[in-house]
Amino acid sequence: MADLRQYDARANELIARMSLDEKLGQMTQPERMHISPEDVRRHHIGSVLSGGGSWPGANVPADWVAMNDAYWEATVANDGDDDGVAIPILYGVDAVHGHNNVRGATLFPHNIGLGAARDPGLIERIARTTAREVLATGVEWTFAPTLAVVRDDHWGRTYESYSEDPEIVAAYAAAFVRGLQGDLGEDGLVACAKHWVGDGGTTGGVDQGETTIPEDELRRFHIAPYLQALSAGVLTVMASYNSWNGEKCHGHEYLLSDVLKGELGFDGFVVSDWDGIDQIDDDYDESVARGVLAGVDMFMVPEKWRDFIGALRAHVESGRVPMERIDDAVRRILRVKLAYRLFDRQRPADRRWSNHESFGGDEHRAVAREAVRKSLVLLKNDDGALPVDRGARILVAGKSAHDRGHQSGGFSLAWQGQSGNDHIEGGTSIWEGIEAIAPGAVLSPDGSAADTGEFDVAILAIGERPYAEGMGDVRTSQFVARGSGLAQNIPGAGKLAPYGATLEHRVSHPEDLATIERVRAAGIPVITVLVSGRPLVVNAELDASTAFVAAWLPGSEGQGVADVLFGDHDFQGRLSFSWPHRDEDLPNRGDDPDVSLFPYGYGLTYR
Ligand code: GLC
């Protein structure tokens, strides 16, 4: 890990000149909808973020650059006797599968598909390409990579995880951080490993839930990938919403300060999750004190940043939070800003990659298309149904065949994602990819054309509709905690229900089995492509299909699916998650006995 302490002398000089208000401002991260550049200047704010679905203007790179220019100006103008020390702002986004908040960005497969690809070199190129697109918007920091090791696929964030096993997650952690951060020069971004720690281990896969496991298991499964991210020099870490053995991670001094910062030697800063400190205690002031004392350095307080600053100031004045802890937090934030050479960077508009034409361009999309090809897992291929002969009479059906929104999943323009094609500009749906290779193919989403036409084979894309975080949970209790992102974008926000009550696909999406059966009843062999954020119980759909492909959430480049279905490329993906046979089974690698339908590592090829 890069030695961040080399920046301490410079950081200490700055700290010595800072007032308490300036220090508290550095530790505060509001959301862009809730803070103006003028307030950033007045309150000496250290960082601003965009939540899922939050963007400036018409949401093209130029709008983002202009916004960041204004925030930057507000912080560096902060010089002189009255205004205090000039400390440039660090702007953060969730670029978790490409720069997924921005119109026309290249959207990569979500992490679950990348886990199947088993290709750390590809991961590094994806991270580098993502960094370019984020830099094109004048942004410096992304809350990625997610290092969750998901043990229960009912969790709504399963797709954000590379694998149920720490091996792949650890191998990717270093590659992704290297790709994003580079040498911290003009090509690099600040990365953020999240969510520390145990987010993938909650009972029932409940989002923001409780992880009840002994410490050696926490270390073996959930902490292990962080060692790789840390040795690759990751500059920031995000605290997790979950609790470990009854204590919320945001208030967990042992995990944040003793293990992460002490034992593992992390000298960067810890950022909270979105209002993540609120769950420490029912009393907000108490939560603030316990969060900062436990070791959170920067607080993602999207809306109520003024309350946060007031509460923290009162704790410092009363002596509950010692000034040394404040200075330590600010020093850590300054170390990261210095290591990233933020003080030497030009204004966002003048940086090398700002507004760069490569944003959303062919070169970037080629990397995503390669990732799609490599992420597909072939689960069944009877009678050599695949590859499809491009001269055959092909029917294309299923609700996700022509839906770039479905194939991109959550965190795609909208926080929760969205059905349809219009909001994902550029790229190809799975249907568009097929049509490009086999121009005679016929699209019939509900499969009704099967009854009238003559077809040799049908390709059906079925699966889940988009979701994010707790709204993707599969469980029986009705309502979920709100989590992050912009509730404004969600009809009925405030009553956010989970996705469903079972992983059994024919129960949550009977329309998909109906489409398969309709096509099969017409005597046409069915090749099913499952578009989903996790393995699902699909015994009935598998039985009714001649061939079956797990495509995960491929993102904007549906062409990559067609590339493999027609045999231009072979399958390379192997399951990084055990495939369940029944909803109540929670199969994971190494279980004895292994009750999975398809084990970890499974995946057929053409050879
Ligand atoms: C969230 C997520 C986190 C994300 C943050 C900012 O609630 O848990 O992954 O980075 O908000 O949008």
Coordinates of C-alpha atoms and ligand atoms in Angstrom, one line a residue:
M1 CA 0.0 0.0 0.0
A2 CA 1.2 3.5 -0.9
D3 CA 2.5 5.3 2.2
L4 CA -0.1 7.9 2.9
R5 CA 1.7 9.1 5.9
Q6 CA 4.2 10.9 3.7
Y7 CA 1.5 13.6 3.4
D8 CA 1.1 14.1 7.1
A9 CA 3.5 17.1 7.4
R10 CA 1.6 19.0 4.7
A11 CA -1.8 17.9 6.1
N12 CA -0.8 19.0 9.6
E13 CA 0.2 22.4 8.3
L14 CA -3.2 22.8 6.8
I15 CA -5.0 21.5 9.9
A16 CA -3.1 24.0 12.1
R17 CA -4.6 26.8 10.0
M18 CA -8.2 25.4 10.0
S19 CA -11.0 26.5 12.3
L20 CA -13.3 24.0 13.8
D21 CA -16.0 24.9 11.2
E22 CA -13.6 24.2 8.4
K23 CA -12.7 20.8 9.9
L24 CA -16.3 19.8 10.3
G25 CA -17.0 20.9 6.7
Q26 CA -14.3 18.5 5.5
M27 CA -16.0 15.7 7.3
T28 CA -19.4 16.4 5.7
Q29 CA -20.7 15.0 2.4
P30 CA -24.1 16.3 1.3
E31 CA -26.0 15.3 -1.8
R32 CA -25.9 17.7 -4.8
M33 CA -29.7 18.3 -4.8
H34 CA -29.4 19.6 -1.2
I35 CA -26.4 21.9 -1.4
S36 CA -25.5 24.8 -3.6
P37 CA -21.9 25.9 -4.4
E38 CA -22.5 28.9 -2.2
D39 CA -23.3 26.7 0.8
V40 CA -20.3 24.5 -0.1
R41 CA -18.2 27.7 0.2
R42 CA -19.8 29.0 3.3
H43 CA -19.6 25.6 5.2
H44 CA -16.2 24.5 3.9
I45 CA -17.7 21.3 2.6
G46 CA -15.2 18.5 1.8
S47 CA -17.2 16.4 -0.6
V48 CA -20.5 16.3 -2.4
L49 CA -22.1 13.2 -4.0
S50 CA -24.7 12.2 -6.5
G51 CA -27.2 9.6 -5.3
G52 CA -28.6 7.1 -7.7
G53 CA -30.6 8.9 -10.4
S54 CA -29.3 12.4 -9.4
W55 CA -27.8 14.4 -12.2
P56 CA -27.4 18.0 -13.3
G57 CA -29.0 19.6 -16.3
A58 CA -29.6 17.4 -19.3
N59 CA -27.3 14.8 -17.8
V60 CA -24.6 14.9 -20.5
P61 CA -20.9 15.1 -19.5
A62 CA -20.8 18.9 -20.1
D63 CA -23.5 19.4 -17.5
W64 CA -21.5 17.4 -15.0
V65 CA -18.3 19.2 -15.7
A66 CA -20.0 22.6 -15.3
M67 CA -21.5 21.5 -12.0
N68 CA -18.2 20.2 -10.7
D69 CA -16.5 23.4 -11.9
A70 CA -18.9 25.4 -9.7
Y71 CA -18.3 23.3 -6.7
W72 CA -14.6 23.3 -7.2
E73 CA -14.5 27.1 -7.6
A74 CA -16.5 27.4 -4.4
T75 CA -13.8 25.5 -2.5
V76 CA -10.6 26.8 -4.0
A77 CA -12.0 30.4 -3.8
N78 CA -12.0 29.6 -0.1
D79 CA -8.7 31.3 0.3
G80 CA -7.7 34.5 2.1
D81 CA -8.2 35.8 5.6
D82 CA -12.0 35.5 5.8
D83 CA -12.6 32.4 3.9
G84 CA -10.1 30.1 5.4
V85 CA -7.9 27.4 3.9
A86 CA -8.5 26.4 0.2
I87 CA -9.2 22.7 0.0
P88 CA -10.5 21.4 -3.3
I89 CA -13.7 19.3 -3.2
L90 CA -13.8 15.6 -3.9
Y91 CA -17.0 14.7 -5.8
G92 CA -18.3 11.1 -5.5
V93 CA -20.7 9.0 -7.5
D94 CA -21.8 5.3 -7.7
A95 CA -20.1 4.3 -10.9
V96 CA -20.7 0.6 -10.1
H97 CA -21.0 -0.8 -13.6
G98 CA -19.7 2.0 -15.7
H99 CA -20.7 5.6 -15.1
N100 CA -24.2 4.4 -14.7
N101 CA -25.9 7.7 -13.7
V102 CA -25.0 9.4 -17.0
R103 CA -26.9 9.4 -20.3
G104 CA -25.0 7.6 -23.0
A105 CA -22.5 6.0 -20.7
T106 CA -21.1 2.5 -21.4
L107 CA -22.8 0.1 -19.0
F108 CA -20.8 -2.9 -18.1
P109 CA -22.2 -6.2 -16.8
H110 CA -23.0 -6.0 -13.1
N111 CA -20.5 -7.7 -10.9
I112 CA -22.2 -11.1 -10.7
G113 CA -21.5 -11.5 -14.4
L114 CA -18.0 -10.4 -14.1
G115 CA -17.4 -13.0 -11.4
A116 CA -18.4 -15.7 -13.9
A117 CA -15.9 -14.4 -16.4
R118 CA -12.9 -15.3 -14.1
D119 CA -10.7 -12.8 -15.8
P120 CA -8.8 -10.3 -13.5
G121 CA -7.1 -8.7 -16.5
L122 CA -10.6 -7.9 -18.0
I123 CA -11.6 -6.4 -14.6
E124 CA -8.7 -4.1 -14.6
R125 CA -9.5 -2.9 -18.2
I126 CA -13.2 -2.4 -17.2
A127 CA -12.1 -0.3 -14.2
R128 CA -9.7 1.8 -16.3
T129 CA -12.5 2.4 -18.9
T130 CA -14.9 3.3 -16.2
A131 CA -12.4 5.8 -14.8
R132 CA -12.2 7.4 -18.2
E133 CA -15.9 7.9 -18.4
V134 CA -16.1 9.2 -14.9
L135 CA -13.2 11.6 -15.5
A136 CA -15.1 12.8 -18.6
T137 CA -17.6 14.3 -16.3
G138 CA -15.1 16.0 -14.1
V139 CA -15.8 13.6 -11.2
E140 CA -12.9 12.3 -9.0
W141 CA -14.3 9.5 -6.9
T142 CA -16.4 6.4 -7.3
F143 CA -18.0 4.2 -4.6
A144 CA -16.6 1.0 -6.1
P145 CA -15.6 -1.8 -6.0
T146 CA -18.2 -3.6 -3.9
L147 CA -16.4 -6.5 -2.2
A148 CA -19.5 -8.2 -0.7
V149 CA -19.3 -12.0 -0.5
V150 CA -22.9 -13.0 -0.8
R151 CA -23.9 -16.1 1.2
D152 CA -27.7 -15.8 0.6
D153 CA -29.0 -15.0 -2.9
H154 CA -32.2 -13.6 -1.5
W155 CA -30.3 -10.4 -0.9
G156 CA -31.3 -7.6 -3.3
R157 CA -27.7 -6.7 -3.8
T158 CA -26.5 -10.1 -4.9
Y159 CA -25.7 -8.8 -8.4
E160 CA -23.3 -6.3 -6.9
S161 CA -21.2 -9.2 -5.8
Y162 CA -18.6 -11.0 -7.8
S163 CA -19.0 -14.3 -6.0
E164 CA -20.3 -16.2 -3.0
D165 CA -16.6 -17.2 -2.4
P166 CA -13.9 -14.9 -1.3
E167 CA -11.4 -16.3 -3.8
I168 CA -12.7 -14.4 -6.9
V169 CA -13.7 -11.3 -4.9
A170 CA -10.2 -11.0 -3.6
A171 CA -8.6 -11.6 -7.0
Y172 CA -10.8 -8.9 -8.5
A173 CA -10.4 -6.4 -5.6
A174 CA -6.8 -5.6 -6.4
A175 CA -7.4 -5.6 -10.2
F176 CA -10.3 -3.2 -9.9
V177 CA -8.6 -0.8 -7.6
R178 CA -5.5 -0.8 -9.8
G179 CA -7.6 -0.1 -12.8
L180 CA -9.5 2.8 -11.2
Q181 CA -6.7 4.5 -9.4
G182 CA -3.8 3.9 -11.7
D183 CA -0.9 5.9 -10.5
L184 CA -3.3 8.5 -9.1
G185 CA -2.3 10.7 -12.0
E186 CA -4.6 12.4 -14.5
D187 CA -6.0 9.0 -15.6
G188 CA -6.9 7.9 -12.2
L189 CA -9.9 8.1 -9.9
V190 CA -10.2 7.6 -6.1
A191 CA -11.7 4.1 -5.4
C192 CA -13.8 3.1 -2.5
A193 CA -14.0 -0.5 -1.2
K194 CA -17.4 -1.2 0.2
H195 CA -19.2 -2.1 2.4
W196 CA -17.1 -2.7 5.5
V197 CA -17.9 -5.4 6.5
G198 CA -20.1 -8.5 6.4
D199 CA -22.7 -7.0 4.1
G200 CA -23.1 -10.2 2.2
G201 CA -23.6 -12.3 5.3
T202 CA -26.8 -11.1 6.7
T203 CA -29.4 -13.6 8.0
G204 CA -32.0 -14.3 5.3
G205 CA -30.1 -12.0 2.9
V206 CA -31.9 -9.0 4.4
D207 CA -30.5 -5.7 3.2
Q208 CA -29.0 -3.6 6.0
G209 CA -29.6 -6.7 8.2
E210 CA -27.7 -8.6 10.8
T211 CA -24.7 -10.8 10.2
T212 CA -24.3 -13.4 12.9
I213 CA -21.1 -15.3 12.6
P214 CA -18.0 -15.9 14.6
E215 CA -15.0 -13.6 14.0
D216 CA -12.9 -16.2 12.2
E217 CA -15.7 -16.6 9.6
L218 CA -16.1 -12.9 9.2
R219 CA -12.4 -12.7 8.5
R220 CA -12.2 -15.7 6.2
F221 CA -15.2 -14.7 4.0
H222 CA -15.8 -11.0 4.3
I223 CA -12.6 -9.3 5.4
A224 CA -10.3 -11.4 3.2
P225 CA -11.0 -9.4 -0.1
Y226 CA -10.2 -6.1 1.6
L227 CA -6.6 -7.3 2.2
Q228 CA -6.1 -7.3 -1.5
A229 CA -7.8 -3.9 -2.0
L230 CA -5.7 -2.4 0.7
S231 CA -2.5 -3.8 -0.7
A232 CA -3.5 -2.3 -4.0
G233 CA -3.7 1.0 -2.2
V234 CA -7.4 1.7 -2.1
L235 CA -7.8 5.2 -0.7
T236 CA -11.2 5.0 0.8
V237 CA -13.5 2.5 2.5
M238 CA -17.3 2.7 3.0
A239 CA -18.8 1.5 6.2
S240 CA -21.7 -1.0 5.9
Y241 CA -25.3 -0.7 6.9
N242 CA -25.4 -4.2 8.4
S243 CA -24.6 -5.1 12.0
W244 CA -22.2 -7.8 13.1
N245 CA -23.4 -9.8 16.1
G246 CA -25.8 -7.2 17.1
E247 CA -23.7 -4.0 16.7
K248 CA -24.0 -1.7 13.7
C249 CA -20.8 -1.5 11.6
H250 CA -21.1 2.3 11.5
G251 CA -20.6 2.4 15.3
H252 CA -18.2 -0.5 15.5
E253 CA -15.0 0.8 16.9
Y254 CA -13.4 -2.6 16.9
L255 CA -14.0 -3.2 13.2
L256 CA -13.4 0.4 12.0
S257 CA -10.6 1.5 14.2
D258 CA -8.9 -1.6 15.7
V259 CA -9.1 -3.9 12.7
L260 CA -9.3 -1.7 9.6
K261 CA -7.1 1.2 10.6
G262 CA -5.0 -0.5 13.3
E263 CA -4.3 -4.1 12.4
L264 CA -4.7 -3.7 8.6
G265 CA -2.9 -0.3 8.6
F266 CA -5.5 1.6 6.5
D267 CA -4.4 5.2 6.5
G268 CA -7.0 6.5 4.1
F269 CA -10.5 7.6 5.2
V270 CA -13.7 5.8 6.1
V271 CA -16.9 7.3 4.6
S272 CA -20.3 6.4 6.0
D273 CA -23.0 5.0 3.8
W274 CA -26.1 7.2 3.0
D275 CA -27.5 8.2 6.4
G276 CA -25.7 5.1 7.7
I277 CA -25.0 6.5 11.1
D278 CA -28.8 7.0 11.7
Q279 CA -29.1 3.3 12.6
I280 CA -26.6 3.3 15.4
D281 CA -29.0 4.8 17.9
D282 CA -32.5 6.1 18.0
D283 CA -31.2 9.5 19.1
Y284 CA -29.4 11.3 16.2
D285 CA -27.0 13.2 18.4
E286 CA -25.9 10.0 20.0
S287 CA -25.5 8.3 16.6
V288 CA -23.2 11.2 15.5
A289 CA -21.0 10.8 18.5
R290 CA -20.8 7.1 18.3
G291 CA -20.1 7.1 14.6
V292 CA -17.2 9.5 14.8
L293 CA -15.8 7.9 17.9
A294 CA -15.9 4.5 16.3
G295 CA -13.9 5.8 13.3
V296 CA -16.1 7.1 10.6
D297 CA -14.1 10.1 9.1
M298 CA -16.5 11.5 6.4
F299 CA -20.2 11.4 6.8
M300 CA -22.6 10.9 3.9
V301 CA -25.4 13.0 5.2
P302 CA -27.3 13.7 2.0
E303 CA -30.1 16.0 3.2
K304 CA -29.5 16.7 6.9
W305 CA -26.0 17.9 6.7
R306 CA -26.7 21.0 8.7
D307 CA -28.1 18.9 11.6
F308 CA -25.0 16.7 11.4
I309 CA -22.6 19.6 11.5
G310 CA -24.5 21.1 14.5
A311 CA -24.5 17.9 16.4
L312 CA -20.8 17.2 15.8
R313 CA -19.9 20.8 16.8
A314 CA -21.8 20.4 20.0
H315 CA -20.0 17.1 20.8
V316 CA -16.6 18.8 20.2
E317 CA -17.5 21.7 22.4
S318 CA -18.8 19.5 25.2
G319 CA -15.6 17.4 25.0
R320 CA -17.4 14.2 24.2
V321 CA -15.5 14.0 20.9
P322 CA -11.9 15.0 21.4
M323 CA -10.2 17.4 19.0
E324 CA -7.6 14.7 18.3
R325 CA -10.3 12.5 16.7
I326 CA -11.5 15.4 14.5
D327 CA -7.9 16.1 13.5
D328 CA -7.3 12.5 12.8
A329 CA -10.4 12.3 10.5
V330 CA -9.4 15.5 8.7
R331 CA -5.8 14.3 8.3
R332 CA -7.1 11.1 6.7
I333 CA -9.3 13.1 4.3
L334 CA -6.4 15.4 3.4
R335 CA -4.0 12.5 2.9
V336 CA -6.3 11.2 0.2
K337 CA -6.7 14.6 -1.4
L338 CA -3.0 15.1 -1.4
A339 CA -2.2 11.6 -2.6
Y340 CA -4.7 12.1 -5.4
R341 CA -2.9 15.5 -6.1
L342 CA -6.2 17.3 -5.9
F343 CA -4.4 20.5 -4.9
D344 CA -2.4 20.4 -8.1
R345 CA -5.2 19.7 -10.5
Q346 CA -6.7 22.2 -12.7
R347 CA -10.3 23.1 -12.6
P348 CA -12.5 20.3 -13.8
A349 CA -13.2 21.8 -17.2
D350 CA -9.5 22.0 -17.9
R351 CA -8.5 18.5 -17.0
R352 CA -7.3 16.2 -19.7
W353 CA -10.3 13.8 -19.9
S354 CA -13.1 16.2 -19.2
N355 CA -15.7 16.1 -21.9
H356 CA -13.6 13.6 -23.8
E357 CA -15.1 12.2 -26.9
S358 CA -14.2 8.6 -25.8
F359 CA -17.2 8.8 -23.4
G360 CA -19.7 6.1 -24.4
G361 CA -17.7 5.5 -27.6
D362 CA -16.9 2.4 -29.6
E363 CA -13.6 1.6 -27.9
H364 CA -15.3 1.6 -24.5
R365 CA -18.3 -0.4 -25.7
A366 CA -16.0 -3.0 -27.1
V367 CA -14.6 -3.7 -23.6
A368 CA -18.1 -4.0 -22.3
R369 CA -19.2 -6.3 -25.2
E370 CA -16.2 -8.6 -24.5
A371 CA -17.2 -8.6 -20.8
V372 CA -20.7 -9.7 -21.8
R373 CA -19.4 -12.6 -23.9
K374 CA -17.2 -13.8 -21.1
S375 CA -19.9 -13.5 -18.4
L376 CA -22.4 -15.9 -20.0
V377 CA -22.8 -19.3 -18.4
L378 CA -24.2 -22.2 -20.5
L379 CA -26.2 -24.4 -18.1
K380 CA -27.9 -26.8 -20.6
N381 CA -27.4 -27.5 -24.3
D382 CA -29.4 -30.5 -25.5
D383 CA -29.3 -31.7 -29.1
G384 CA -26.6 -29.2 -29.9
A385 CA -29.3 -26.5 -30.0
L386 CA -26.5 -23.9 -29.6
P387 CA -24.8 -22.4 -31.4
V388 CA -27.7 -21.2 -33.5
D389 CA -27.3 -21.3 -37.3
R390 CA -27.6 -17.8 -38.6
G391 CA -29.5 -19.1 -41.6
A392 CA -32.2 -20.7 -39.5
R393 CA -35.7 -19.3 -39.2
I394 CA -35.4 -17.7 -35.8
L395 CA -38.1 -16.5 -33.4
V396 CA -37.0 -14.1 -30.7
A397 CA -39.4 -13.8 -27.7
G398 CA -39.6 -13.0 -24.0
K399 CA -40.1 -9.8 -22.1
S400 CA -36.4 -9.0 -21.8
A401 CA -35.5 -9.7 -25.4
H402 CA -35.7 -6.1 -26.4
D403 CA -35.3 -4.2 -23.2
R404 CA -32.0 -2.5 -22.5
G405 CA -33.4 -1.4 -19.1
H406 CA -34.0 -5.0 -18.0
Q407 CA -30.6 -6.2 -19.1
S408 CA -28.9 -3.2 -17.3
G409 CA -30.7 -3.8 -14.0
G410 CA -30.6 -1.4 -11.0
F411 CA -28.1 1.5 -10.8
S412 CA -28.8 2.4 -14.4
L413 CA -29.8 6.0 -14.8
A414 CA -32.4 5.5 -12.2
W415 CA -31.3 4.2 -8.8
Q416 CA -33.8 1.3 -9.1
G417 CA -33.3 0.9 -12.9
Q418 CA -36.2 1.0 -15.2
S419 CA -37.8 -1.1 -17.9
G420 CA -37.6 0.0 -21.5
N421 CA -35.0 1.1 -24.0
D422 CA -35.2 4.9 -24.1
H423 CA -33.2 5.8 -21.1
I424 CA -30.3 3.6 -22.0
E425 CA -28.8 5.5 -25.0
G426 CA -26.4 3.7 -27.2
G427 CA -25.6 0.0 -27.0
T428 CA -27.9 -2.8 -28.2
S429 CA -30.7 -4.9 -26.7
I430 CA -30.3 -8.7 -26.9
W431 CA -32.8 -8.6 -29.8
E432 CA -30.8 -5.9 -31.6
G433 CA -27.7 -8.0 -31.3
I434 CA -29.4 -11.0 -32.7
E435 CA -30.9 -9.0 -35.6
A436 CA -27.5 -7.6 -36.5
I437 CA -26.3 -11.2 -37.0
A438 CA -29.5 -12.8 -38.3
P439 CA -31.5 -10.1 -40.1
G440 CA -34.3 -12.5 -40.9
A441 CA -35.1 -13.1 -37.2
V442 CA -38.6 -12.2 -36.0
L443 CA -39.3 -10.4 -32.7
S444 CA -42.5 -11.4 -30.8
P445 CA -42.1 -10.5 -27.1
D446 CA -45.1 -12.7 -25.9
G447 CA -44.3 -15.5 -28.3
S448 CA -47.6 -15.2 -30.2
A449 CA -45.8 -15.3 -33.6
A450 CA -44.9 -18.9 -32.8
D451 CA -48.5 -20.0 -33.7
T452 CA -48.5 -18.3 -37.1
G453 CA -45.0 -18.6 -38.5
E454 CA -42.6 -21.3 -39.3
F455 CA -39.5 -21.4 -37.1
D456 CA -36.6 -23.7 -36.6
V457 CA -35.6 -22.3 -33.3
A458 CA -36.6 -19.7 -30.7
I459 CA -34.4 -17.6 -28.5
L460 CA -36.3 -16.4 -25.4
A461 CA -34.9 -13.7 -23.0
I462 CA -36.8 -13.9 -19.7
G463 CA -36.0 -12.9 -16.2
E464 CA -36.2 -10.3 -13.4
R465 CA -37.2 -6.7 -13.8
P466 CA -34.7 -4.1 -12.4
Y467 CA -34.3 -3.4 -8.7
A468 CA -31.7 -2.1 -6.3
E469 CA -30.7 -2.6 -2.6
G470 CA -33.6 -3.6 -0.2
M471 CA -36.2 -3.4 -2.9
G472 CA -34.5 -6.3 -4.5
D473 CA -34.7 -8.5 -1.4
V474 CA -36.6 -11.7 -1.7
R475 CA -38.4 -12.3 1.6
T476 CA -41.7 -12.4 3.3
S477 CA -41.8 -9.3 5.5
Q478 CA -43.5 -6.5 3.7
F479 CA -41.6 -3.2 4.0
V480 CA -37.9 -2.4 3.8
A481 CA -35.7 0.4 5.1
R482 CA -35.3 3.1 2.5
G483 CA -31.6 2.9 1.7
S484 CA -30.0 5.3 -0.7
G485 CA -30.8 6.9 -3.9
L486 CA -33.5 9.2 -4.9
A487 CA -36.8 8.2 -3.6
Q488 CA -38.3 11.0 -5.7
N489 CA -37.8 8.7 -8.7
I490 CA -39.9 6.0 -7.2
P491 CA -43.6 6.0 -7.3
G492 CA -45.0 5.2 -3.9
A493 CA -41.7 5.9 -2.1
G494 CA -42.0 5.5 1.6
K495 CA -43.7 2.2 1.2
L496 CA -40.9 0.3 -0.4
A497 CA -41.7 -3.4 -0.7
P498 CA -39.2 -6.2 -1.4
Y499 CA -39.1 -7.8 -4.8
G500 CA -40.9 -11.0 -3.9
A501 CA -41.3 -13.8 -1.5
T502 CA -39.4 -16.6 -3.2
L503 CA -36.5 -17.3 -5.6
E504 CA -38.8 -19.6 -7.5
H505 CA -39.1 -17.8 -10.8
R506 CA -42.4 -19.3 -12.0
V507 CA -44.0 -18.0 -8.9
S508 CA -42.7 -14.4 -9.2
H509 CA -42.8 -14.3 -13.0
P510 CA -45.3 -16.8 -14.3
E511 CA -45.5 -14.9 -17.6
D512 CA -42.0 -16.2 -18.5
L513 CA -42.9 -19.9 -18.2
A514 CA -46.1 -19.2 -20.1
T515 CA -44.1 -17.7 -23.0
I516 CA -41.7 -20.7 -23.1
E517 CA -44.6 -23.1 -23.1
R518 CA -46.5 -21.3 -25.8
V519 CA -43.5 -21.5 -28.1
R520 CA -42.7 -25.0 -27.2
A521 CA -46.3 -26.0 -27.9
A522 CA -45.8 -24.8 -31.4
G523 CA -43.1 -27.5 -31.7
I524 CA -40.2 -25.0 -31.7
P525 CA -37.1 -25.8 -29.6
V526 CA -36.5 -23.1 -27.0
I527 CA -33.2 -21.5 -26.1
T528 CA -33.7 -19.6 -22.9
V529 CA -31.5 -16.6 -21.9
L530 CA -32.1 -15.7 -18.3
V531 CA -31.6 -12.0 -17.4
S532 CA -31.3 -11.8 -13.7
G533 CA -29.4 -10.4 -10.8
R534 CA -28.9 -13.8 -9.1
P535 CA -29.3 -17.5 -9.7
L536 CA -33.0 -18.3 -9.5
V537 CA -35.0 -21.5 -9.0
V538 CA -35.8 -22.3 -12.6
N539 CA -36.4 -26.0 -12.7
A540 CA -39.6 -25.7 -14.7
E541 CA -38.1 -23.3 -17.2
L542 CA -35.0 -25.5 -17.6
D543 CA -37.1 -28.5 -18.2
A544 CA -39.1 -26.8 -20.9
S545 CA -36.0 -25.4 -22.6
T546 CA -33.6 -27.2 -24.9
A547 CA -30.7 -24.9 -24.1
F548 CA -30.4 -22.5 -21.2
V549 CA -28.0 -19.6 -20.6
A550 CA -27.5 -17.5 -17.5
A551 CA -26.8 -14.0 -18.8
W552 CA -26.9 -12.1 -15.5
L553 CA -27.3 -8.4 -16.0
P554 CA -25.2 -7.7 -19.1
G555 CA -25.6 -3.9 -19.3
S556 CA -25.8 -1.9 -22.5
E557 CA -24.1 -4.2 -24.9
G558 CA -26.6 -6.9 -25.7
Q559 CA -24.6 -7.7 -28.8
G560 CA -22.2 -9.7 -26.7
V561 CA -25.0 -12.2 -26.0
A562 CA -25.6 -12.7 -29.7
D563 CA -21.9 -13.1 -30.4
V564 CA -21.9 -16.3 -28.3
L565 CA -25.3 -17.6 -29.2
F566 CA -24.3 -17.8 -32.9
G567 CA -20.9 -19.3 -32.1
D568 CA -18.7 -16.4 -33.1
H569 CA -17.2 -16.9 -29.6
D570 CA -17.4 -19.8 -27.2
F571 CA -18.8 -19.8 -23.7
Q572 CA -16.2 -19.0 -21.1
G573 CA -18.3 -18.2 -18.0
R574 CA -18.3 -20.5 -15.0
L575 CA -20.7 -20.1 -12.1
S576 CA -19.3 -17.9 -9.3
F577 CA -22.5 -18.7 -7.4
S578 CA -23.9 -22.1 -6.7
W579 CA -27.2 -22.6 -8.5
P580 CA -30.1 -23.4 -6.2
H581 CA -32.5 -26.3 -6.7
R582 CA -35.1 -25.1 -4.1
D583 CA -35.8 -21.7 -2.6
E584 CA -35.0 -22.9 0.9
D585 CA -31.6 -24.2 0.0
L586 CA -28.7 -21.8 0.4
P587 CA -26.0 -23.6 -1.5
N588 CA -22.5 -22.3 -1.3
R589 CA -19.1 -23.6 -2.5
G590 CA -17.6 -26.2 -0.3
D591 CA -20.9 -27.3 1.4
D592 CA -21.1 -30.9 2.4
P593 CA -23.3 -32.2 1.1
D594 CA -23.6 -29.9 -2.0
V595 CA -27.3 -29.5 -2.6
S596 CA -26.9 -27.2 -5.5
L597 CA -28.6 -27.9 -8.9
F598 CA -25.4 -26.7 -10.6
P599 CA -22.3 -26.4 -8.5
Y600 CA -19.9 -23.4 -8.2
G601 CA -17.6 -23.5 -11.2
Y602 CA -20.2 -25.2 -13.5
G603 CA -20.4 -24.0 -17.1
L604 CA -20.6 -25.8 -20.5
T605 CA -18.8 -24.9 -23.7
Y606 CA -19.1 -25.7 -27.4
R607 CA -15.9 -27.8 -27.4
Ligands
GLC1 C1 -26.2 3.5 -0.7 C2 -25.4 2.3 -0.9 C3 -24.0 2.6 -1.3 C4 -23.9 3.8 -2.2 C5 -24.5 5.0 -1.5 C6 -24.4 6.3 -2.3 O1 -27.3 3.4 0.1 O2 -25.5 1.4 0.1 O3 -23.6 1.4 -1.9 O4 -22.6 4.0 -2.6 O5 -25.8 4.8 -1.1 O6 -25.4 6.3 -3.3

